[in-house]
Amino acid sequence: MTAEVLVAGSINADLVVPADRRPGAGETVLGGDTELLPGGKGANTAVAASLLGAQVAMVGAIGDDANGRLLLGALREAGVRVDLVRTADRPTGAAYIVVTPDGENSILVSPGANSALEPSALDGAFDDARVLAVSMEIPLPTVEHAVIAASEAGVRVLLNLSPVAEVSERALAAVDVLLVNEHEAAWLLGDADADPRGLLELGPFSAVLTRGARGALVITEDGTTEVPSPEVEAVDTTGAGDAFTGALAASLAEGATLVDAARLAVKVAAISVTRSGAQPSYPRAGEID
């Protein structure tokens, strides 16, 4: 099996707790029952792309524990190739998520085995790939190595710079599509009111700025295109950005333009927020229209 989309990123167990509100500093708030779900920005992206019909391979790390086995099973069930997933001598990563009735969430991530993913994990991984989708939550040297090596191999690079961090100029210059949300863009540009076209001045060939319920902006040298999102009632926004990333990668791998790929991605993300959880909320190709 070849991989049209190669995903490098985190693999986490999501421990999700519903609550009426998120606790403040020093405060205890009672929540509902904890639900254990497959997650991690990388794994979420891989599953979202695979459910849309892309051939996907995952590069990541898990621990030799029950959560790791659960997550590998979820990836396989979604059709993601997992032979490039390594087992590290650390516990599988975990995300502790509080979800409030308005669908918003607060997330604390414990990286665990994700922190042990070394650049060498990408060696020889690009042979069949058309698109590399890479996100943070794994070591920055691994991210930068993946971006540069993929670009040199002729693979289109989609960097979801989340959580936002300072990436080298050389790596940013190798990025075909820089994907960030409004908060991440503000951090990168140093001003929440900055012109989003300034993202291209950081080095990437193009950029996509996600704006939640307002859809996305596609930014290229030719100008900026607004891509509106369908109006939906949000139940849980966990993993919506990863759904967008996976859909964008899958569509780009099929040869779609960036604007058309973003149009698909906003639909996939909109569907995902109407359902609970991250990976369990992602639609299959037949559900989009």
PDB file of C-alpha atoms in Angstrom:
ATOM      1  CA  MET A   1       0.000   0.000   0.000  1.00  0.00           C
ATOM      2  CA  THR A   2       1.380   3.396  -0.959  1.00  0.00           C
ATOM      3  CA  ALA A   3       0.709   6.486   1.122  1.00  0.00           C
ATOM      4  CA  GLU A   4      -0.628   9.555  -0.635  1.00  0.00           C
ATOM      5  CA  VAL A   5      -0.640  11.404   2.688  1.00  0.00           C
ATOM      6  CA  LEU A   6       2.132  10.993   5.243  1.00  0.00           C
ATOM      7  CA  VAL A   7       1.279  12.376   8.684  1.00  0.00           C
ATOM      8  CA  ALA A   8       3.961  13.131  11.275  1.00  0.00           C
ATOM      9  CA  GLY A   9       2.648  14.136  14.663  1.00  0.00           C
ATOM     10  CA  SER A  10       1.345  13.185  18.063  1.00  0.00           C
ATOM     11  CA  ILE A  11      -0.692  10.178  19.113  1.00  0.00           C
ATOM     12  CA  ASN A  12      -2.600  10.746  22.362  1.00  0.00           C
ATOM     13  CA  ALA A  13      -5.262   9.196  24.521  1.00  0.00           C
ATOM     14  CA  ASP A  14      -7.969  11.822  25.091  1.00  0.00           C
ATOM     15  CA  LEU A  15      -9.532  11.811  28.553  1.00  0.00           C
ATOM     16  CA  VAL A  16     -12.663  13.897  28.064  1.00  0.00           C
ATOM     17  CA  VAL A  17     -14.734  15.262  30.969  1.00  0.00           C
ATOM     18  CA  PRO A  18     -17.933  17.279  30.442  1.00  0.00           C
ATOM     19  CA  ALA A  19     -18.420  20.169  32.882  1.00  0.00           C
ATOM     20  CA  ASP A  20     -20.721  23.161  33.268  1.00  0.00           C
ATOM     21  CA  ARG A  21     -17.674  25.434  33.275  1.00  0.00           C
ATOM     22  CA  ARG A  22     -13.915  25.272  33.268  1.00  0.00           C
ATOM     23  CA  PRO A  23     -12.247  25.676  36.690  1.00  0.00           C
ATOM     24  CA  GLY A  24     -10.384  28.854  37.525  1.00  0.00           C
ATOM     25  CA  ALA A  25      -7.078  29.043  39.366  1.00  0.00           C
ATOM     26  CA  GLY A  26      -7.232  27.060  42.616  1.00  0.00           C
ATOM     27  CA  GLU A  27     -10.840  26.025  41.953  1.00  0.00           C
ATOM     28  CA  THR A  28     -12.408  22.556  41.930  1.00  0.00           C
ATOM     29  CA  VAL A  29     -15.353  21.926  39.605  1.00  0.00           C
ATOM     30  CA  LEU A  30     -17.333  18.682  39.482  1.00  0.00           C
ATOM     31  CA  GLY A  31     -17.708  17.184  36.020  1.00  0.00           C
ATOM     32  CA  GLY A  32     -19.403  14.220  34.391  1.00  0.00           C
ATOM     33  CA  ASP A  33     -18.039  10.776  33.596  1.00  0.00           C
ATOM     34  CA  THR A  34     -14.624  10.536  31.952  1.00  0.00           C
ATOM     35  CA  GLU A  35     -14.543   9.145  28.422  1.00  0.00           C
ATOM     36  CA  LEU A  36     -11.357   7.665  26.946  1.00  0.00           C
ATOM     37  CA  LEU A  37     -11.060   8.381  23.224  1.00  0.00           C
ATOM     38  CA  PRO A  38      -8.309   8.171  20.586  1.00  0.00           C
ATOM     39  CA  GLY A  39      -6.686  11.534  19.837  1.00  0.00           C
ATOM     40  CA  GLY A  40      -3.499  13.504  19.276  1.00  0.00           C
ATOM     41  CA  LYS A  41      -3.121  16.148  16.566  1.00  0.00           C
ATOM     42  CA  GLY A  42      -1.187  13.811  14.301  1.00  0.00           C
ATOM     43  CA  ALA A  43      -3.416  10.774  14.714  1.00  0.00           C
ATOM     44  CA  ASN A  44      -6.546  12.911  14.356  1.00  0.00           C
ATOM     45  CA  THR A  45      -5.233  14.337  11.096  1.00  0.00           C
ATOM     46  CA  ALA A  46      -4.396  10.867   9.787  1.00  0.00           C
ATOM     47  CA  VAL A  47      -7.824   9.473  10.630  1.00  0.00           C
ATOM     48  CA  ALA A  48      -9.659  12.452   9.135  1.00  0.00           C
ATOM     49  CA  ALA A  49      -7.737  12.082   5.855  1.00  0.00           C
ATOM     50  CA  SER A  50      -8.176   8.311   5.731  1.00  0.00           C
ATOM     51  CA  LEU A  51     -11.935   8.444   6.308  1.00  0.00           C
ATOM     52  CA  LEU A  52     -12.187  10.702   3.271  1.00  0.00           C
ATOM     53  CA  GLY A  53     -10.561   8.025   1.128  1.00  0.00           C
ATOM     54  CA  ALA A  54      -6.895   8.999   1.139  1.00  0.00           C
ATOM     55  CA  GLN A  55      -4.188   6.382   1.576  1.00  0.00           C
ATOM     56  CA  VAL A  56      -2.486   7.494   4.786  1.00  0.00           C
ATOM     57  CA  ALA A  57       0.607   6.463   6.748  1.00  0.00           C
ATOM     58  CA  MET A  58       1.287   7.673  10.295  1.00  0.00           C
ATOM     59  CA  VAL A  59       4.703   8.520  11.749  1.00  0.00           C
ATOM     60  CA  GLY A  60       4.556   8.811  15.529  1.00  0.00           C
ATOM     61  CA  ALA A  61       5.389   7.204  18.858  1.00  0.00           C
ATOM     62  CA  ILE A  62       3.412   5.416  21.558  1.00  0.00           C
ATOM     63  CA  GLY A  63       4.241   3.712  24.824  1.00  0.00           C
ATOM     64  CA  ASP A  64       4.141  -0.021  25.500  1.00  0.00           C
ATOM     65  CA  ASP A  65       0.879   0.237  27.408  1.00  0.00           C
ATOM     66  CA  ALA A  66      -2.884  -0.218  27.129  1.00  0.00           C
ATOM     67  CA  ASN A  67      -3.441   3.282  25.769  1.00  0.00           C
ATOM     68  CA  GLY A  68      -0.854   2.735  23.061  1.00  0.00           C
ATOM     69  CA  ARG A  69      -2.515  -0.488  21.953  1.00  0.00           C
ATOM     70  CA  LEU A  70      -5.916   1.237  21.965  1.00  0.00           C
ATOM     71  CA  LEU A  71      -4.626   4.044  19.758  1.00  0.00           C
ATOM     72  CA  LEU A  72      -2.907   1.720  17.290  1.00  0.00           C
ATOM     73  CA  GLY A  73      -6.157  -0.199  16.979  1.00  0.00           C
ATOM     74  CA  ALA A  74      -8.100   2.990  16.279  1.00  0.00           C
ATOM     75  CA  LEU A  75      -5.647   4.015  13.553  1.00  0.00           C
ATOM     76  CA  ARG A  76      -5.823   0.591  11.911  1.00  0.00           C
ATOM     77  CA  GLU A  77      -9.615   0.574  12.103  1.00  0.00           C
ATOM     78  CA  ALA A  78      -9.674   3.904  10.259  1.00  0.00           C
ATOM     79  CA  GLY A  79      -7.447   2.462   7.529  1.00  0.00           C
ATOM     80  CA  VAL A  80      -4.235   4.248   8.499  1.00  0.00           C
ATOM     81  CA  ARG A  81      -0.922   2.455   7.917  1.00  0.00           C
ATOM     82  CA  VAL A  82       0.943   2.154  11.245  1.00  0.00           C
ATOM     83  CA  ASP A  83       4.206   0.370  10.411  1.00  0.00           C
ATOM     84  CA  LEU A  84       6.069   3.676  10.879  1.00  0.00           C
ATOM     85  CA  VAL A  85       4.728   4.164  14.428  1.00  0.00           C
ATOM     86  CA  ARG A  86       7.463   3.511  16.988  1.00  0.00           C
ATOM     87  CA  THR A  87       7.176   2.224  20.560  1.00  0.00           C
ATOM     88  CA  ALA A  88       9.103   4.356  23.056  1.00  0.00           C
ATOM     89  CA  ASP A  89      10.202   3.719  26.626  1.00  0.00           C
ATOM     90  CA  ARG A  90       7.746   6.330  27.893  1.00  0.00           C
ATOM     91  CA  PRO A  91       3.998   6.297  28.548  1.00  0.00           C
ATOM     92  CA  THR A  92       1.662   6.989  25.663  1.00  0.00           C
ATOM     93  CA  GLY A  93       0.802  10.672  25.370  1.00  0.00           C
ATOM     94  CA  ALA A  94      -2.432  11.902  26.924  1.00  0.00           C
ATOM     95  CA  ALA A  95      -4.685  14.936  26.657  1.00  0.00           C
ATOM     96  CA  TYR A  96      -6.954  15.973  29.520  1.00  0.00           C
ATOM     97  CA  ILE A  97      -9.957  17.763  28.022  1.00  0.00           C
ATOM     98  CA  VAL A  98     -12.758  19.686  29.738  1.00  0.00           C
ATOM     99  CA  VAL A  99     -15.777  20.307  27.477  1.00  0.00           C
ATOM    100  CA  THR A 100     -18.452  22.858  28.421  1.00  0.00           C
ATOM    101  CA  PRO A 101     -22.099  22.925  27.216  1.00  0.00           C
ATOM    102  CA  ASP A 102     -21.300  25.508  24.515  1.00  0.00           C
ATOM    103  CA  GLY A 103     -18.964  22.986  22.873  1.00  0.00           C
ATOM    104  CA  GLU A 104     -15.783  24.847  23.819  1.00  0.00           C
ATOM    105  CA  ASN A 105     -12.898  23.051  25.526  1.00  0.00           C
ATOM    106  CA  SER A 106      -9.721  23.444  27.541  1.00  0.00           C
ATOM    107  CA  ILE A 107      -6.912  20.951  26.928  1.00  0.00           C
ATOM    108  CA  LEU A 108      -3.831  19.973  28.936  1.00  0.00           C
ATOM    109  CA  VAL A 109      -1.441  17.750  26.975  1.00  0.00           C
ATOM    110  CA  SER A 110       1.083  15.356  28.528  1.00  0.00           C
ATOM    111  CA  PRO A 111       3.320  14.460  25.537  1.00  0.00           C
ATOM    112  CA  GLY A 112       4.846  11.256  26.924  1.00  0.00           C
ATOM    113  CA  ALA A 113       6.109   9.051  24.094  1.00  0.00           C
ATOM    114  CA  ASN A 114       5.513  11.841  21.563  1.00  0.00           C
ATOM    115  CA  SER A 115       8.555  13.606  23.020  1.00  0.00           C
ATOM    116  CA  ALA A 116      10.693  10.618  22.043  1.00  0.00           C
ATOM    117  CA  LEU A 117       9.930  10.837  18.316  1.00  0.00           C
ATOM    118  CA  GLU A 118      13.329  11.451  16.737  1.00  0.00           C
ATOM    119  CA  PRO A 119      14.104  12.869  13.265  1.00  0.00           C
ATOM    120  CA  SER A 120      15.363   9.447  12.163  1.00  0.00           C
ATOM    121  CA  ALA A 121      11.764   8.197  12.313  1.00  0.00           C
ATOM    122  CA  LEU A 122      11.226   9.983   8.975  1.00  0.00           C
ATOM    123  CA  ASP A 123      14.138   8.310   7.189  1.00  0.00           C
ATOM    124  CA  GLY A 124      12.901   6.633   4.011  1.00  0.00           C
ATOM    125  CA  ALA A 125       9.289   7.598   4.718  1.00  0.00           C
ATOM    126  CA  PHE A 126       8.679   9.875   1.725  1.00  0.00           C
ATOM    127  CA  ASP A 127       9.004   7.472  -1.200  1.00  0.00           C
ATOM    128  CA  ASP A 128       5.309   7.264  -2.082  1.00  0.00           C
ATOM    129  CA  ALA A 129       3.901  10.390  -0.437  1.00  0.00           C
ATOM    130  CA  ARG A 130       2.344  13.316  -2.265  1.00  0.00           C
ATOM    131  CA  VAL A 131       1.625  15.422   0.822  1.00  0.00           C
ATOM    132  CA  LEU A 132       3.266  15.562   4.244  1.00  0.00           C
ATOM    133  CA  ALA A 133       0.993  16.864   6.991  1.00  0.00           C
ATOM    134  CA  VAL A 134       3.018  17.681  10.088  1.00  0.00           C
ATOM    135  CA  SER A 135       1.946  19.323  13.329  1.00  0.00           C
ATOM    136  CA  MET A 136       3.535  20.186  16.623  1.00  0.00           C
ATOM    137  CA  GLU A 137       3.198  18.209  19.929  1.00  0.00           C
ATOM    138  CA  ILE A 138       6.339  16.364  18.797  1.00  0.00           C
ATOM    139  CA  PRO A 139       9.932  17.661  19.171  1.00  0.00           C
ATOM    140  CA  LEU A 140      10.701  20.762  17.105  1.00  0.00           C
ATOM    141  CA  PRO A 141      13.878  19.231  15.551  1.00  0.00           C
ATOM    142  CA  THR A 142      11.729  16.357  14.266  1.00  0.00           C
ATOM    143  CA  VAL A 143       9.201  18.781  12.792  1.00  0.00           C
ATOM    144  CA  GLU A 144      11.891  20.809  11.040  1.00  0.00           C
ATOM    145  CA  HIS A 145      13.657  17.703   9.742  1.00  0.00           C
ATOM    146  CA  ALA A 146      10.368  16.338   8.395  1.00  0.00           C
ATOM    147  CA  VAL A 147       9.522  19.591   6.613  1.00  0.00           C
ATOM    148  CA  ILE A 148      12.942  20.011   4.991  1.00  0.00           C
ATOM    149  CA  ALA A 149      13.391  16.346   4.061  1.00  0.00           C
ATOM    150  CA  ALA A 150       9.912  16.149   2.535  1.00  0.00           C
ATOM    151  CA  SER A 151      10.468  19.298   0.494  1.00  0.00           C
ATOM    152  CA  GLU A 152      13.790  17.980  -0.797  1.00  0.00           C
ATOM    153  CA  ALA A 153      12.022  14.733  -1.768  1.00  0.00           C
ATOM    154  CA  GLY A 154       9.474  16.682  -3.835  1.00  0.00           C
ATOM    155  CA  VAL A 155       6.633  16.119  -1.364  1.00  0.00           C
ATOM    156  CA  ARG A 156       4.166  18.946  -0.781  1.00  0.00           C
ATOM    157  CA  VAL A 157       4.444  20.139   2.833  1.00  0.00           C
ATOM    158  CA  LEU A 158       1.450  21.165   4.944  1.00  0.00           C
ATOM    159  CA  LEU A 159       2.595  22.487   8.335  1.00  0.00           C
ATOM    160  CA  ASN A 160      -0.115  22.881  10.955  1.00  0.00           C
ATOM    161  CA  LEU A 161       1.823  25.140  13.308  1.00  0.00           C
ATOM    162  CA  SER A 162      -0.162  24.182  16.387  1.00  0.00           C
ATOM    163  CA  PRO A 163       0.676  24.551  19.214  1.00  0.00           C
ATOM    164  CA  VAL A 164       2.467  27.585  17.846  1.00  0.00           C
ATOM    165  CA  ALA A 165       6.253  27.695  18.200  1.00  0.00           C
ATOM    166  CA  GLU A 166       9.231  29.423  16.623  1.00  0.00           C
ATOM    167  CA  VAL A 167      10.279  27.465  13.544  1.00  0.00           C
ATOM    168  CA  SER A 168      13.512  28.118  11.673  1.00  0.00           C
ATOM    169  CA  GLU A 169      13.516  30.274   8.544  1.00  0.00           C
ATOM    170  CA  ARG A 170      14.913  27.372   6.552  1.00  0.00           C
ATOM    171  CA  ALA A 171      12.021  25.113   7.548  1.00  0.00           C
ATOM    172  CA  LEU A 172       9.362  27.767   6.919  1.00  0.00           C
ATOM    173  CA  ALA A 173      10.808  28.394   3.472  1.00  0.00           C
ATOM    174  CA  ALA A 174      10.250  24.700   2.677  1.00  0.00           C
ATOM    175  CA  VAL A 175       6.552  24.843   3.634  1.00  0.00           C
ATOM    176  CA  ASP A 176       4.024  24.803   0.813  1.00  0.00           C
ATOM    177  CA  VAL A 177       0.983  25.514   3.037  1.00  0.00           C
ATOM    178  CA  LEU A 178       1.249  27.059   6.499  1.00  0.00           C
ATOM    179  CA  LEU A 179      -1.937  26.326   8.457  1.00  0.00           C
ATOM    180  CA  VAL A 180      -2.713  28.352  11.591  1.00  0.00           C
ATOM    181  CA  ASN A 181      -5.714  29.646  13.506  1.00  0.00           C
ATOM    182  CA  GLU A 182      -6.264  33.273  14.473  1.00  0.00           C
ATOM    183  CA  HIS A 183      -4.483  32.988  17.844  1.00  0.00           C
ATOM    184  CA  GLU A 184      -1.465  31.321  16.248  1.00  0.00           C
ATOM    185  CA  ALA A 185      -1.361  33.906  13.463  1.00  0.00           C
ATOM    186  CA  ALA A 186      -1.426  36.721  16.026  1.00  0.00           C
ATOM    187  CA  TRP A 187       1.533  35.140  17.854  1.00  0.00           C
ATOM    188  CA  LEU A 188       3.508  34.713  14.644  1.00  0.00           C
ATOM    189  CA  LEU A 189       2.790  38.242  13.425  1.00  0.00           C
ATOM    190  CA  GLY A 190       3.089  39.891  16.834  1.00  0.00           C
ATOM    191  CA  ASP A 191      -0.305  41.597  16.545  1.00  0.00           C
ATOM    192  CA  ALA A 192      -3.879  40.302  16.539  1.00  0.00           C
ATOM    193  CA  ASP A 193      -4.803  43.047  14.058  1.00  0.00           C
ATOM    194  CA  ALA A 194      -1.932  42.398  11.663  1.00  0.00           C
ATOM    195  CA  ASP A 195      -2.617  41.797   7.996  1.00  0.00           C
ATOM    196  CA  PRO A 196      -2.759  37.988   7.584  1.00  0.00           C
ATOM    197  CA  ARG A 197      -0.901  38.354   4.289  1.00  0.00           C
ATOM    198  CA  GLY A 198       2.138  38.919   6.498  1.00  0.00           C
ATOM    199  CA  LEU A 199       2.216  35.147   7.051  1.00  0.00           C
ATOM    200  CA  LEU A 200       3.762  34.764   3.594  1.00  0.00           C
ATOM    201  CA  GLU A 201       6.613  37.047   4.619  1.00  0.00           C
ATOM    202  CA  LEU A 202       7.659  34.348   7.116  1.00  0.00           C
ATOM    203  CA  GLY A 203       8.649  32.115   4.200  1.00  0.00           C
ATOM    204  CA  PRO A 204       5.858  29.683   3.222  1.00  0.00           C
ATOM    205  CA  PHE A 205       4.564  29.528  -0.355  1.00  0.00           C
ATOM    206  CA  SER A 206       0.950  29.924   0.836  1.00  0.00           C
ATOM    207  CA  ALA A 207      -1.068  30.005   4.054  1.00  0.00           C
ATOM    208  CA  VAL A 208      -4.491  29.071   5.374  1.00  0.00           C
ATOM    209  CA  LEU A 209      -5.921  30.907   8.365  1.00  0.00           C
ATOM    210  CA  THR A 210      -8.769  29.092  10.103  1.00  0.00           C
ATOM    211  CA  ARG A 211     -11.394  31.251  11.820  1.00  0.00           C
ATOM    212  CA  GLY A 212     -13.725  28.799  13.557  1.00  0.00           C
ATOM    213  CA  ALA A 213     -17.379  29.318  12.666  1.00  0.00           C
ATOM    214  CA  ARG A 214     -16.370  32.008  10.154  1.00  0.00           C
ATOM    215  CA  GLY A 215     -14.526  29.533   7.970  1.00  0.00           C
ATOM    216  CA  ALA A 216     -11.036  30.169   6.626  1.00  0.00           C
ATOM    217  CA  LEU A 217      -8.847  32.534   4.630  1.00  0.00           C
ATOM    218  CA  VAL A 218      -6.640  31.178   1.855  1.00  0.00           C
ATOM    219  CA  ILE A 219      -3.620  33.423   1.354  1.00  0.00           C
ATOM    220  CA  THR A 220      -1.406  33.276  -1.725  1.00  0.00           C
ATOM    221  CA  GLU A 221       0.729  35.698  -3.685  1.00  0.00           C
ATOM    222  CA  ASP A 222      -2.296  36.280  -5.924  1.00  0.00           C
ATOM    223  CA  GLY A 223      -4.458  37.493  -3.026  1.00  0.00           C
ATOM    224  CA  THR A 224      -6.726  36.356  -0.216  1.00  0.00           C
ATOM    225  CA  THR A 225      -9.848  34.204  -0.641  1.00  0.00           C
ATOM    226  CA  GLU A 226     -12.565  33.861   2.007  1.00  0.00           C
ATOM    227  CA  VAL A 227     -13.971  30.367   2.452  1.00  0.00           C
ATOM    228  CA  PRO A 228     -17.150  30.485   4.572  1.00  0.00           C
ATOM    229  CA  SER A 229     -18.184  27.666   6.881  1.00  0.00           C
ATOM    230  CA  PRO A 230     -21.652  26.099   6.959  1.00  0.00           C
ATOM    231  CA  GLU A 231     -23.702  27.203   9.964  1.00  0.00           C
ATOM    232  CA  VAL A 232     -24.017  24.385  12.509  1.00  0.00           C
ATOM    233  CA  GLU A 233     -24.817  23.975  16.188  1.00  0.00           C
ATOM    234  CA  ALA A 234     -21.594  23.069  17.969  1.00  0.00           C
ATOM    235  CA  VAL A 235     -21.607  20.201  20.442  1.00  0.00           C
ATOM    236  CA  ASP A 236     -17.862  19.673  20.908  1.00  0.00           C
ATOM    237  CA  THR A 237     -15.057  21.531  19.102  1.00  0.00           C
ATOM    238  CA  THR A 238     -12.358  19.056  20.172  1.00  0.00           C
ATOM    239  CA  GLY A 239     -10.257  18.042  17.173  1.00  0.00           C
ATOM    240  CA  ALA A 240     -12.049  20.297  14.678  1.00  0.00           C
ATOM    241  CA  GLY A 241      -8.785  21.902  13.592  1.00  0.00           C
ATOM    242  CA  ASP A 242      -7.274  18.457  13.029  1.00  0.00           C
ATOM    243  CA  ALA A 243     -10.305  17.451  10.950  1.00  0.00           C
ATOM    244  CA  PHE A 244      -9.661  20.536   8.827  1.00  0.00           C
ATOM    245  CA  THR A 245      -5.981  19.614   8.465  1.00  0.00           C
ATOM    246  CA  GLY A 246      -6.722  16.027   7.461  1.00  0.00           C
ATOM    247  CA  ALA A 247      -9.325  17.057   4.918  1.00  0.00           C
ATOM    248  CA  LEU A 248      -7.014  19.704   3.476  1.00  0.00           C
ATOM    249  CA  ALA A 249      -4.189  17.170   3.128  1.00  0.00           C
ATOM    250  CA  ALA A 250      -6.432  14.522   1.548  1.00  0.00           C
ATOM    251  CA  SER A 251      -7.835  16.993  -0.973  1.00  0.00           C
ATOM    252  CA  LEU A 252      -4.407  18.386  -1.881  1.00  0.00           C
ATOM    253  CA  ALA A 253      -3.127  14.834  -2.401  1.00  0.00           C
ATOM    254  CA  GLU A 254      -5.915  14.337  -4.949  1.00  0.00           C
ATOM    255  CA  GLY A 255      -4.683  17.377  -6.860  1.00  0.00           C
ATOM    256  CA  ALA A 256      -7.256  19.954  -5.733  1.00  0.00           C
ATOM    257  CA  THR A 257      -6.406  23.636  -5.664  1.00  0.00           C
ATOM    258  CA  LEU A 258      -5.779  25.116  -2.240  1.00  0.00           C
ATOM    259  CA  VAL A 259      -9.070  27.044  -2.310  1.00  0.00           C
ATOM    260  CA  ASP A 260     -11.072  23.950  -3.276  1.00  0.00           C
ATOM    261  CA  ALA A 261      -9.266  21.914  -0.611  1.00  0.00           C
ATOM    262  CA  ALA A 262     -10.150  24.554   1.976  1.00  0.00           C
ATOM    263  CA  ARG A 263     -13.805  24.438   0.869  1.00  0.00           C
ATOM    264  CA  LEU A 264     -13.880  20.719   1.629  1.00  0.00           C
ATOM    265  CA  ALA A 265     -11.994  21.195   4.889  1.00  0.00           C
ATOM    266  CA  VAL A 266     -14.454  23.727   6.331  1.00  0.00           C
ATOM    267  CA  LYS A 267     -17.306  21.307   5.636  1.00  0.00           C
ATOM    268  CA  VAL A 268     -15.492  18.441   7.353  1.00  0.00           C
ATOM    269  CA  ALA A 269     -14.623  20.610  10.368  1.00  0.00           C
ATOM    270  CA  ALA A 270     -18.206  21.882  10.589  1.00  0.00           C
ATOM    271  CA  ILE A 271     -19.578  18.342  10.652  1.00  0.00           C
ATOM    272  CA  SER A 272     -17.045  17.322  13.303  1.00  0.00           C
ATOM    273  CA  VAL A 273     -18.176  19.958  15.824  1.00  0.00           C
ATOM    274  CA  THR A 274     -21.756  18.634  15.717  1.00  0.00           C
ATOM    275  CA  ARG A 275     -20.570  15.375  17.303  1.00  0.00           C
ATOM    276  CA  SER A 276     -18.687  14.491  20.485  1.00  0.00           C
ATOM    277  CA  GLY A 277     -14.999  13.655  20.606  1.00  0.00           C
ATOM    278  CA  ALA A 278     -12.269  14.099  18.041  1.00  0.00           C
ATOM    279  CA  GLN A 279     -11.785  11.031  15.819  1.00  0.00           C
ATOM    280  CA  PRO A 280     -15.297   9.626  16.500  1.00  0.00           C
ATOM    281  CA  SER A 281     -16.762  12.881  15.140  1.00  0.00           C
ATOM    282  CA  TYR A 282     -15.029  12.798  11.754  1.00  0.00           C
ATOM    283  CA  PRO A 283     -17.183  12.173   8.666  1.00  0.00           C
ATOM    284  CA  ARG A 284     -16.599   9.759   5.816  1.00  0.00           C
ATOM    285  CA  ALA A 285     -16.548  10.976   2.231  1.00  0.00           C
ATOM    286  CA  GLY A 286     -20.183  10.071   1.586  1.00  0.00           C
ATOM    287  CA  GLU A 287     -21.423  12.278   4.425  1.00  0.00           C
ATOM    288  CA  ILE A 288     -19.959  15.549   3.216  1.00  0.00           C
ATOM    289  CA  ASP A 289     -22.705  16.679   0.846  1.00  0.00           C
TER     290      ASP A 289
END
